[in-house]
Amino acid sequence: MAETSALPTGFGELEVLAVGMVLLVEALSGLSLNTLTIFSFCKTPELRTPCHLLVLSLALADSGISLNALVAATSSLLRVSHRRWPYGSDGCQAHGFQGFVTALASICSSAAIAWGRYHHYCTRSQLAWNSAVSLVLFVWLSSAFWAALPLLGWGHYDYEPLGTCCTLDYSKGDRNFTSFLFTMSFFNFAMPLFITITSYSLMEQKLGKSGHLQVNTTLPARTLLLGWGPYAILYLYAVIADVTSISPKLQMVPALIAKMVPTINAINYALGNEMVCRGIWQCLSPQKREKDRTK
């Protein structure tokens, strides 16, 4: 979709504003919760462990997704008055790259957390720092590698139907898109999903009956499937059929669902963890911080 001086096809001003407000709520919610998680990790010594480093990686990735949503929300609200994408074609490429990097890092960080928890609970040994750091580096370098390929010609970033954010272009459905989609999906969605499901299943089998299992074993996999599954379905449909047959409004649904993932992850991995909650509370409570200094 090219930059245009008119509202996007299939959308009225009220609908553009509504999408912008939804994106804004999702962005502010995810950004605030994940920023608190990052802040608590930096300020609370008890959280500076290898396992929590993986949670920090996820919070950083989800903060990036929320920032991406914030840009999309801003451009949605500006689109009503300016009737154009305000950041130019280079801005679209940068927005697509940043969103793709953080999305892939979020998916792979969830899988890394699943493996880290399996290692901790089932082997009864702490995850080593070098293992955790290596995992985090691999997640981010791998995500940056795959996100850079569309900039180099394998795949392509373009505007989504509303014209307020940019993502992998699925409108053409040609061989270039198909080859990139299947290769990228295997390494960055199918494998992380398999690792997540397998790790939590093994944990449940080993520890569930004994009552020692202290983590939710189903929510992480469901979050991956429900949060990123609609995008996968849309991409697969684009491979086998003409995606323009789907209404623009329906094509925007996967983007809106995916932008909810940072909030869900923060609730699951941060607010659902007693130690992280305690760290967040310590950061938010000046009296508590003052007591800790005087001890």
mmCIF file of C-alpha atoms in Angstrom:
data_model
loop_
_atom_site.group_PDB
_atom_site.id
_atom_site.type_symbol
_atom_site.label_atom_id
_atom_site.label_comp_id
_atom_site.label_asym_id
_atom_site.label_seq_id
_atom_site.Cartn_x
_atom_site.Cartn_y
_atom_site.Cartn_z
ATOM 1 C CA MET A 1 0.000 0.000 0.000
ATOM 2 C CA ALA A 2 1.462 3.340 -1.005
ATOM 3 C CA GLU A 3 1.284 6.539 0.980
ATOM 4 C CA THR A 4 -2.002 8.258 0.235
ATOM 5 C CA SER A 5 -3.896 11.440 0.954
ATOM 6 C CA ALA A 6 -7.181 9.570 1.490
ATOM 7 C CA LEU A 7 -8.420 7.255 4.200
ATOM 8 C CA PRO A 8 -7.509 3.597 3.554
ATOM 9 C CA THR A 9 -9.962 1.477 1.618
ATOM 10 C CA GLY A 10 -12.649 -0.069 3.806
ATOM 11 C CA PHE A 11 -12.170 2.271 6.770
ATOM 12 C CA GLY A 12 -14.005 5.382 7.912
ATOM 13 C CA GLU A 13 -12.652 8.094 10.202
ATOM 14 C CA LEU A 14 -14.388 6.625 13.256
ATOM 15 C CA GLU A 15 -12.957 3.165 12.553
ATOM 16 C CA VAL A 16 -9.439 4.539 12.110
ATOM 17 C CA LEU A 17 -9.781 6.376 15.422
ATOM 18 C CA ALA A 18 -11.133 3.241 17.117
ATOM 19 C CA VAL A 19 -8.181 1.152 15.935
ATOM 20 C CA GLY A 20 -5.821 3.905 17.048
ATOM 21 C CA MET A 21 -7.352 3.971 20.531
ATOM 22 C CA VAL A 22 -7.163 0.163 20.854
ATOM 23 C CA LEU A 23 -3.509 0.248 19.806
ATOM 24 C CA LEU A 24 -2.839 3.071 22.243
ATOM 25 C CA VAL A 25 -4.359 1.163 25.178
ATOM 26 C CA GLU A 26 -2.428 -2.000 24.235
ATOM 27 C CA ALA A 27 0.801 -0.035 23.845
ATOM 28 C CA LEU A 28 0.554 1.836 27.151
ATOM 29 C CA SER A 29 -0.531 -1.278 29.048
ATOM 30 C CA GLY A 30 2.258 -3.473 27.712
ATOM 31 C CA LEU A 31 4.884 -0.742 27.984
ATOM 32 C CA SER A 32 4.046 0.173 31.587
ATOM 33 C CA LEU A 33 3.921 -3.420 32.871
ATOM 34 C CA ASN A 34 7.089 -4.525 31.095
ATOM 35 C CA THR A 35 8.950 -1.354 32.070
ATOM 36 C CA LEU A 36 8.131 -2.145 35.703
ATOM 37 C CA THR A 37 9.517 -5.664 35.179
ATOM 38 C CA ILE A 38 12.748 -4.293 33.694
ATOM 39 C CA PHE A 39 13.053 -1.670 36.427
ATOM 40 C CA SER A 40 12.525 -4.236 39.189
ATOM 41 C CA PHE A 41 15.222 -6.499 37.688
ATOM 42 C CA CYS A 42 17.689 -3.610 37.657
ATOM 43 C CA LYS A 43 16.860 -2.426 41.180
ATOM 44 C CA THR A 44 16.278 -5.718 43.034
ATOM 45 C CA PRO A 45 19.404 -7.863 43.654
ATOM 46 C CA GLU A 46 17.336 -10.996 44.360
ATOM 47 C CA LEU A 47 16.058 -10.957 40.781
ATOM 48 C CA ARG A 48 19.503 -10.897 39.205
ATOM 49 C CA THR A 49 19.604 -14.601 38.478
ATOM 50 C CA PRO A 50 20.112 -16.504 35.206
ATOM 51 C CA CYS A 51 16.458 -17.601 35.046
ATOM 52 C CA HIS A 52 15.215 -14.062 35.581
ATOM 53 C CA LEU A 53 17.603 -12.875 32.855
ATOM 54 C CA LEU A 54 15.429 -14.827 30.411
ATOM 55 C CA VAL A 55 12.347 -13.041 31.786
ATOM 56 C CA LEU A 56 14.180 -9.731 31.364
ATOM 57 C CA SER A 57 14.865 -10.620 27.722
ATOM 58 C CA LEU A 58 11.152 -11.275 27.202
ATOM 59 C CA ALA A 59 10.222 -7.985 28.906
ATOM 60 C CA LEU A 60 12.632 -6.085 26.649
ATOM 61 C CA ALA A 61 11.175 -7.751 23.553
ATOM 62 C CA ASP A 62 7.611 -7.071 24.659
ATOM 63 C CA SER A 63 8.497 -3.452 25.425
ATOM 64 C CA GLY A 64 9.706 -3.217 21.833
ATOM 65 C CA ILE A 65 6.394 -4.614 20.568
ATOM 66 C CA SER A 66 4.547 -2.056 22.692
ATOM 67 C CA LEU A 67 6.709 0.774 21.331
ATOM 68 C CA ASN A 68 5.902 -0.474 17.841
ATOM 69 C CA ALA A 69 2.203 -0.386 18.746
ATOM 70 C CA LEU A 70 2.622 3.139 20.121
ATOM 71 C CA VAL A 71 3.995 4.317 16.770
ATOM 72 C CA ALA A 72 1.091 2.589 15.015
ATOM 73 C CA ALA A 73 -1.390 4.205 17.410
ATOM 74 C CA THR A 74 0.109 7.652 16.842
ATOM 75 C CA SER A 75 0.036 7.252 13.066
ATOM 76 C CA SER A 76 -3.570 6.009 13.277
ATOM 77 C CA LEU A 77 -4.627 9.166 15.081
ATOM 78 C CA LEU A 78 -2.564 11.353 12.728
ATOM 79 C CA ARG A 79 -4.002 9.586 9.695
ATOM 80 C CA VAL A 80 -7.437 11.094 10.302
ATOM 81 C CA SER A 81 -6.060 14.644 10.120
ATOM 82 C CA HIS A 82 -3.042 14.265 7.806
ATOM 83 C CA ARG A 83 -4.453 11.386 5.720
ATOM 84 C CA ARG A 84 -1.026 9.828 5.205
ATOM 85 C CA TRP A 85 1.627 7.655 6.852
ATOM 86 C CA PRO A 86 3.708 10.364 8.565
ATOM 87 C CA TYR A 87 7.146 8.687 8.544
ATOM 88 C CA GLY A 88 7.846 8.002 4.854
ATOM 89 C CA SER A 89 8.932 4.796 3.120
ATOM 90 C CA ASP A 90 12.188 4.554 5.096
ATOM 91 C CA GLY A 91 10.174 4.910 8.292
ATOM 92 C CA CYS A 92 7.953 2.043 7.136
ATOM 93 C CA GLN A 93 10.978 -0.210 6.614
ATOM 94 C CA ALA A 94 12.412 0.741 10.014
ATOM 95 C CA HIS A 95 9.042 0.195 11.697
ATOM 96 C CA GLY A 96 8.618 -3.208 10.052
ATOM 97 C CA PHE A 97 12.158 -4.287 10.988
ATOM 98 C CA GLN A 98 11.831 -3.156 14.607
ATOM 99 C CA GLY A 99 8.449 -4.838 14.994
ATOM 100 C CA PHE A 100 9.653 -8.086 13.429
ATOM 101 C CA VAL A 101 12.814 -8.235 15.567
ATOM 102 C CA THR A 102 10.917 -7.753 18.808
ATOM 103 C CA ALA A 103 8.110 -10.126 17.810
ATOM 104 C CA LEU A 104 10.551 -12.935 16.995
ATOM 105 C CA ALA A 105 12.561 -12.188 20.152
ATOM 106 C CA SER A 106 9.367 -12.362 22.227
ATOM 107 C CA ILE A 107 8.390 -15.743 20.766
ATOM 108 C CA CYS A 108 11.882 -17.209 21.181
ATOM 109 C CA SER A 109 12.326 -15.733 24.674
ATOM 110 C CA SER A 110 9.124 -17.494 25.752
ATOM 111 C CA ALA A 111 10.616 -20.770 24.531
ATOM 112 C CA ALA A 112 13.893 -20.003 26.340
ATOM 113 C CA ILE A 113 11.991 -19.397 29.588
ATOM 114 C CA ALA A 114 10.170 -22.715 29.143
ATOM 115 C CA TRP A 115 13.465 -24.538 28.678
ATOM 116 C CA GLY A 116 15.018 -22.667 31.629
ATOM 117 C CA ARG A 117 12.140 -23.629 33.895
ATOM 118 C CA TYR A 118 12.335 -27.250 32.787
ATOM 119 C CA HIS A 119 16.057 -27.221 33.580
ATOM 120 C CA HIS A 120 15.489 -25.622 36.994
ATOM 121 C CA TYR A 121 12.544 -27.708 38.193
ATOM 122 C CA CYS A 122 13.431 -31.081 36.670
ATOM 123 C CA THR A 123 17.202 -31.193 37.114
ATOM 124 C CA ARG A 124 17.094 -29.403 40.494
ATOM 125 C CA SER A 125 20.110 -27.312 39.467
ATOM 126 C CA GLN A 126 20.430 -23.608 38.851
ATOM 127 C CA LEU A 127 20.799 -22.428 35.279
ATOM 128 C CA ALA A 128 24.358 -21.212 34.754
ATOM 129 C CA TRP A 129 24.993 -17.588 33.845
ATOM 130 C CA ASN A 130 26.923 -18.487 30.719
ATOM 131 C CA SER A 131 24.028 -20.641 29.509
ATOM 132 C CA ALA A 132 21.483 -17.878 30.156
ATOM 133 C CA VAL A 133 23.612 -15.192 28.501
ATOM 134 C CA SER A 134 24.247 -17.462 25.510
ATOM 135 C CA LEU A 135 20.507 -18.110 25.156
ATOM 136 C CA VAL A 136 19.675 -14.402 25.276
ATOM 137 C CA LEU A 137 22.371 -13.541 22.729
ATOM 138 C CA PHE A 138 21.189 -16.321 20.421
ATOM 139 C CA VAL A 139 17.561 -15.161 20.680
ATOM 140 C CA TRP A 140 18.348 -11.554 19.776
ATOM 141 C CA LEU A 141 20.976 -12.231 17.113
ATOM 142 C CA SER A 142 18.753 -14.829 15.456
ATOM 143 C CA SER A 143 15.769 -12.479 15.554
ATOM 144 C CA ALA A 144 17.797 -9.617 14.070
ATOM 145 C CA PHE A 145 19.102 -11.937 11.333
ATOM 146 C CA TRP A 146 15.638 -13.057 10.222
ATOM 147 C CA ALA A 147 14.209 -9.535 10.476
ATOM 148 C CA ALA A 148 17.039 -8.146 8.324
ATOM 149 C CA LEU A 149 16.404 -10.557 5.435
ATOM 150 C CA PRO A 150 13.340 -8.652 4.080
ATOM 151 C CA LEU A 151 15.508 -5.523 3.967
ATOM 152 C CA LEU A 152 17.972 -7.478 1.816
ATOM 153 C CA GLY A 153 15.358 -8.751 -0.628
ATOM 154 C CA TRP A 154 14.123 -12.052 0.817
ATOM 155 C CA GLY A 155 10.631 -11.032 1.827
ATOM 156 C CA HIS A 156 9.516 -7.407 1.968
ATOM 157 C CA TYR A 157 8.085 -4.935 4.483
ATOM 158 C CA ASP A 158 5.045 -2.897 3.500
ATOM 159 C CA TYR A 159 2.048 -1.115 5.020
ATOM 160 C CA GLU A 160 -0.727 -3.082 6.650
ATOM 161 C CA PRO A 161 -4.268 -2.431 5.309
ATOM 162 C CA LEU A 162 -4.907 0.491 7.637
ATOM 163 C CA GLY A 163 -1.635 2.100 6.585
ATOM 164 C CA THR A 164 -0.664 2.915 10.166
ATOM 165 C CA CYS A 165 1.960 0.224 10.721
ATOM 166 C CA CYS A 166 4.287 -1.895 8.623
ATOM 167 C CA THR A 167 4.908 -5.634 8.624
ATOM 168 C CA LEU A 168 5.967 -8.470 6.346
ATOM 169 C CA ASP A 169 4.196 -7.937 3.024
ATOM 170 C CA TYR A 170 1.848 -10.842 2.383
ATOM 171 C CA SER A 171 -0.254 -9.196 -0.343
ATOM 172 C CA LYS A 172 1.737 -10.616 -3.260
ATOM 173 C CA GLY A 173 1.965 -14.234 -2.086
ATOM 174 C CA ASP A 174 4.752 -14.917 -4.612
ATOM 175 C CA ARG A 175 7.578 -17.450 -4.443
ATOM 176 C CA ASN A 176 9.831 -14.962 -2.627
ATOM 177 C CA PHE A 177 7.267 -14.532 0.153
ATOM 178 C CA THR A 178 6.412 -18.237 0.290
ATOM 179 C CA SER A 179 10.007 -19.426 0.635
ATOM 180 C CA PHE A 180 10.770 -16.851 3.319
ATOM 181 C CA LEU A 181 7.549 -17.542 5.201
ATOM 182 C CA PHE A 182 7.998 -21.306 5.513
ATOM 183 C CA THR A 183 11.698 -21.123 6.385
ATOM 184 C CA MET A 184 11.215 -18.346 8.934
ATOM 185 C CA SER A 185 8.091 -19.930 10.444
ATOM 186 C CA PHE A 186 9.840 -23.252 11.054
ATOM 187 C CA PHE A 187 12.758 -21.736 12.951
ATOM 188 C CA ASN A 188 10.922 -18.888 14.695
ATOM 189 C CA PHE A 189 7.439 -20.202 15.425
ATOM 190 C CA ALA A 190 7.167 -23.974 15.017
ATOM 191 C CA MET A 191 10.383 -24.787 16.900
ATOM 192 C CA PRO A 192 9.798 -22.327 19.793
ATOM 193 C CA LEU A 193 6.230 -23.597 20.120
ATOM 194 C CA PHE A 194 7.468 -27.204 20.170
ATOM 195 C CA ILE A 195 10.103 -26.366 22.811
ATOM 196 C CA THR A 196 7.524 -24.550 24.950
ATOM 197 C CA ILE A 197 4.934 -27.326 24.807
ATOM 198 C CA THR A 198 7.507 -30.098 25.312
ATOM 199 C CA SER A 199 9.265 -28.390 28.229
ATOM 200 C CA TYR A 200 6.080 -27.713 30.177
ATOM 201 C CA SER A 201 4.660 -31.153 29.360
ATOM 202 C CA LEU A 202 7.769 -32.845 30.751
ATOM 203 C CA MET A 203 7.609 -30.620 33.830
ATOM 204 C CA GLU A 204 3.967 -31.508 34.387
ATOM 205 C CA GLN A 205 4.646 -35.227 33.992
ATOM 206 C CA LYS A 206 7.542 -35.167 36.426
ATOM 207 C CA LEU A 207 6.329 -32.691 39.036
ATOM 208 C CA GLY A 208 2.594 -32.287 38.580
ATOM 209 C CA LYS A 209 1.494 -35.338 40.534
ATOM 210 C CA SER A 210 3.839 -34.557 43.403
ATOM 211 C CA GLY A 211 2.353 -31.109 43.875
ATOM 212 C CA HIS A 212 5.724 -29.363 43.518
ATOM 213 C CA LEU A 213 4.898 -27.666 40.224
ATOM 214 C CA GLN A 214 4.736 -23.912 40.828
ATOM 215 C CA VAL A 215 4.213 -22.550 37.304
ATOM 216 C CA ASN A 216 1.329 -22.466 34.848
ATOM 217 C CA THR A 217 2.145 -25.060 32.197
ATOM 218 C CA THR A 218 -0.615 -24.237 29.702
ATOM 219 C CA LEU A 219 -0.805 -20.438 29.501
ATOM 220 C CA PRO A 220 2.571 -19.851 27.746
ATOM 221 C CA ALA A 221 1.764 -22.214 24.860
ATOM 222 C CA ARG A 222 -1.774 -20.844 24.605
ATOM 223 C CA THR A 223 -0.398 -17.310 24.495
ATOM 224 C CA LEU A 224 1.902 -18.222 21.606
ATOM 225 C CA LEU A 225 -0.900 -19.950 19.711
ATOM 226 C CA LEU A 226 -3.628 -17.387 20.325
ATOM 227 C CA GLY A 227 -1.350 -14.338 20.127
ATOM 228 C CA TRP A 228 0.607 -15.223 17.002
ATOM 229 C CA GLY A 229 -1.596 -17.931 15.463
ATOM 230 C CA PRO A 230 -3.894 -15.439 13.649
ATOM 231 C CA TYR A 231 -0.860 -13.987 11.860
ATOM 232 C CA ALA A 232 0.247 -17.511 10.909
ATOM 233 C CA ILE A 233 -3.215 -18.294 9.529
ATOM 234 C CA LEU A 234 -3.271 -15.039 7.553
ATOM 235 C CA TYR A 235 0.174 -15.719 6.092
ATOM 236 C CA LEU A 236 -0.723 -19.297 5.154
ATOM 237 C CA TYR A 237 -3.920 -18.096 3.495
ATOM 238 C CA ALA A 238 -1.858 -15.599 1.490
ATOM 239 C CA VAL A 239 0.229 -18.500 0.182
ATOM 240 C CA ILE A 240 -2.692 -20.531 -1.164
ATOM 241 C CA ALA A 241 -5.208 -17.827 -2.118
ATOM 242 C CA ASP A 242 -5.664 -14.149 -2.959
ATOM 243 C CA VAL A 243 -5.458 -12.353 0.371
ATOM 244 C CA THR A 244 -7.234 -9.307 -1.067
ATOM 245 C CA SER A 245 -10.428 -11.362 -0.896
ATOM 246 C CA ILE A 246 -10.283 -10.859 2.892
ATOM 247 C CA SER A 247 -11.705 -7.535 4.034
ATOM 248 C CA PRO A 248 -9.123 -4.954 5.208
ATOM 249 C CA LYS A 249 -10.783 -4.817 8.622
ATOM 250 C CA LEU A 250 -10.380 -8.564 9.082
ATOM 251 C CA GLN A 251 -6.746 -8.353 7.976
ATOM 252 C CA MET A 252 -6.092 -5.926 10.832
ATOM 253 C CA VAL A 253 -7.351 -8.367 13.492
ATOM 254 C CA PRO A 254 -4.060 -10.372 13.762
ATOM 255 C CA ALA A 255 -2.105 -7.153 14.365
ATOM 256 C CA LEU A 256 -4.464 -6.046 17.139
ATOM 257 C CA ILE A 257 -4.351 -9.486 18.787
ATOM 258 C CA ALA A 258 -0.550 -9.678 18.616
ATOM 259 C CA LYS A 259 -0.195 -6.278 20.295
ATOM 260 C CA MET A 260 -1.991 -7.754 23.348
ATOM 261 C CA VAL A 261 0.744 -10.356 23.891
ATOM 262 C CA PRO A 262 3.119 -8.046 25.873
ATOM 263 C CA THR A 263 0.428 -7.386 28.480
ATOM 264 C CA ILE A 264 -0.449 -11.096 28.777
ATOM 265 C CA ASN A 265 3.225 -12.047 29.064
ATOM 266 C CA ALA A 266 3.806 -9.427 31.776
ATOM 267 C CA ILE A 267 0.876 -10.776 33.777
ATOM 268 C CA ASN A 268 2.017 -14.378 33.334
ATOM 269 C CA TYR A 269 5.782 -14.073 33.830
ATOM 270 C CA ALA A 270 6.084 -10.965 36.048
ATOM 271 C CA LEU A 271 2.879 -10.325 37.983
ATOM 272 C CA GLY A 272 2.362 -14.085 38.260
ATOM 273 C CA ASN A 273 5.774 -14.516 39.912
ATOM 274 C CA GLU A 274 5.882 -13.774 43.624
ATOM 275 C CA MET A 275 9.524 -12.707 43.617
ATOM 276 C CA VAL A 276 9.096 -10.361 40.646
ATOM 277 C CA CYS A 277 5.945 -8.890 42.210
ATOM 278 C CA ARG A 278 7.892 -8.277 45.396
ATOM 279 C CA GLY A 279 10.633 -6.590 43.387
ATOM 280 C CA ILE A 280 8.104 -4.381 41.590
ATOM 281 C CA TRP A 281 6.509 -3.443 44.909
ATOM 282 C CA GLN A 282 9.912 -2.566 46.367
ATOM 283 C CA CYS A 283 10.605 -0.317 43.378
ATOM 284 C CA LEU A 284 7.234 1.413 43.680
ATOM 285 C CA SER A 285 7.348 1.859 47.458
ATOM 286 C CA PRO A 286 9.688 4.673 48.596
ATOM 287 C CA GLN A 287 9.284 3.639 52.241
ATOM 288 C CA LYS A 288 10.356 0.096 51.469
ATOM 289 C CA ARG A 289 13.412 1.302 49.560
ATOM 290 C CA GLU A 290 14.354 3.586 52.458
ATOM 291 C CA LYS A 291 14.090 0.692 54.934
ATOM 292 C CA ASP A 292 16.301 -1.461 52.707
ATOM 293 C CA ARG A 293 18.974 1.274 52.654
ATOM 294 C CA THR A 294 19.017 1.608 56.433
ATOM 295 C CA LYS A 295 19.434 -2.140 57.040
#
